[in-house]
Short mmCIF file of C-alpha atoms in Angstrom, two decimals:
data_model
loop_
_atom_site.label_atom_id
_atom_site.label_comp_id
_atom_site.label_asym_id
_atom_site.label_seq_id
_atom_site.Cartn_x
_atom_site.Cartn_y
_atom_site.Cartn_z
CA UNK A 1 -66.79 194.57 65.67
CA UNK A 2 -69.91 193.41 64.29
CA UNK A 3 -70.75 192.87 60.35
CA UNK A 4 -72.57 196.24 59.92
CA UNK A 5 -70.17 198.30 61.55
CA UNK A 6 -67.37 196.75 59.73
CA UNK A 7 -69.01 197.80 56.55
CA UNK A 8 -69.15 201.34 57.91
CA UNK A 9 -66.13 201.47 59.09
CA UNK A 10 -64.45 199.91 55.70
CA UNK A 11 -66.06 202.59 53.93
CA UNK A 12 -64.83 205.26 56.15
CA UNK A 13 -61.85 204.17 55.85
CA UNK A 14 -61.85 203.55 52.66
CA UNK A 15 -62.21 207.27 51.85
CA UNK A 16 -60.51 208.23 54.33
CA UNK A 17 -57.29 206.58 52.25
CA UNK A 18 -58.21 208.32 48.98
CA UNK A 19 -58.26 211.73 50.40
CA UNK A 20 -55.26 211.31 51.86
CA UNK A 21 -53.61 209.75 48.48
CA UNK A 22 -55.03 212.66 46.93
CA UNK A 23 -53.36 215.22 49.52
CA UNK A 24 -49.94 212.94 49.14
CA UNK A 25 -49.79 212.80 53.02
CA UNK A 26 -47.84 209.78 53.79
CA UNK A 27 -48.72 207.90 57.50
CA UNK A 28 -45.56 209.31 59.79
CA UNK A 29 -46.05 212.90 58.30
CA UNK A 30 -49.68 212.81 59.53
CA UNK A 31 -48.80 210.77 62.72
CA UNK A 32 -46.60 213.05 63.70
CA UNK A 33 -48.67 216.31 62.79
CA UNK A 34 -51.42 214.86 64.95
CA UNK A 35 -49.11 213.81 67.60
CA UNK A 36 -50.32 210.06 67.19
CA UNK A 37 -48.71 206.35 66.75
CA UNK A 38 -47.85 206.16 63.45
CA UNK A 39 -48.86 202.67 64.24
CA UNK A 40 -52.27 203.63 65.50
CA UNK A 41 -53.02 205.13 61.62
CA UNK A 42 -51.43 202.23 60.30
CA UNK A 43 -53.92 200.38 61.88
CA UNK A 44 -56.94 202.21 61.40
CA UNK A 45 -55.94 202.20 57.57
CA UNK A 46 -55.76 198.53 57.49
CA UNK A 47 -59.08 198.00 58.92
CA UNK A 48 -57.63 196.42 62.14
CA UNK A 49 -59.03 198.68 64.71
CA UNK A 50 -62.11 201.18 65.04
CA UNK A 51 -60.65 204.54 66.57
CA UNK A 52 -62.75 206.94 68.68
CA UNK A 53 -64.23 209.69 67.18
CA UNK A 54 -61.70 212.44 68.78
CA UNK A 55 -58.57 210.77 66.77
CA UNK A 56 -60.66 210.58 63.47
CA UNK A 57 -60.94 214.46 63.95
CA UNK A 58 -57.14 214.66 64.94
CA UNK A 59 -56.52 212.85 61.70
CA UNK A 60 -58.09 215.15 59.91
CA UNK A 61 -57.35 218.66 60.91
CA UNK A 62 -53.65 216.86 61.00
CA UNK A 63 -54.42 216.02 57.19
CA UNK A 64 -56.24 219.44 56.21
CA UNK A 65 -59.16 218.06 55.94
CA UNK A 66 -62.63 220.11 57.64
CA UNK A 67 -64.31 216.56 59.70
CA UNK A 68 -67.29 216.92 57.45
CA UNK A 69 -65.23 215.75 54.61
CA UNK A 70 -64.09 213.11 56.19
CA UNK A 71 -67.68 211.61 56.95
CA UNK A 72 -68.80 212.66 53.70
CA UNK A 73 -68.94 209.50 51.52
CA UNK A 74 -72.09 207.08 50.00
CA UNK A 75 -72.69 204.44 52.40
CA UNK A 76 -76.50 202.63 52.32
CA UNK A 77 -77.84 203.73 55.83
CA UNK A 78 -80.99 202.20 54.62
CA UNK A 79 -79.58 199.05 54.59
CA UNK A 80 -77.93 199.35 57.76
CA UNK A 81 -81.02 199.80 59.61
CA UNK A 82 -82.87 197.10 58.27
CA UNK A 83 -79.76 194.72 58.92
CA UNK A 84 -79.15 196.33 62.13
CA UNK A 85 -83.13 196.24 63.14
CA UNK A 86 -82.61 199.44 63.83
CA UNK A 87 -85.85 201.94 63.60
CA UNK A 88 -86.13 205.69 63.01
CA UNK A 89 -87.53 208.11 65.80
CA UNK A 90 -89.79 210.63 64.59
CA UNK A 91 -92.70 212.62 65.88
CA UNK A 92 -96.10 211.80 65.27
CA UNK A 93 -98.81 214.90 64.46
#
């Protein structure tokens, strides 16, 4: 993983763990409900591994949580471009 999308991913995370604090879903209730490792949560939730995109969704329709919530959390993507050198495609008139 490179710097930028560790900071990403920390932040996803990161909220990630707070909405499921909030619900009061503990990690073998939700492994289990979306037929996952309990290990594989454990270590997306300690930052050890970045999952695909199809068990973030399992994790949260497992958790009762609609996807958009899940990816809906402050993070500069301003600042990720610029670090990233990444540039924004747009049409010209």
């Amino acid at each position: 993983m490179n710097t930028i999308q560790d900071k990403y991913f920390i932040a996803l995370t990161d909220h990630l763990q707070k909405l499921l604090e909030f619900k009061s879903i503990e990690v073998a209730e939700l492994a289990a409900a979306a037929n996952l490792d309990r290990r594989q949560i454990y270590r997306l939730l300690n930052k050890e591994n970045v999952p695909k995109l199809s068990t973030l969704i399992r994790i949260s329709l497992a958790a009762g949580i609609e996807p958009k919530e899940l990816f809906d959390f402050k993070f500069d993507f301003g600042t990720y471009m610029k670090d990233n050198k990444l540039l924004k495609i747009g049409k010209t008139k």
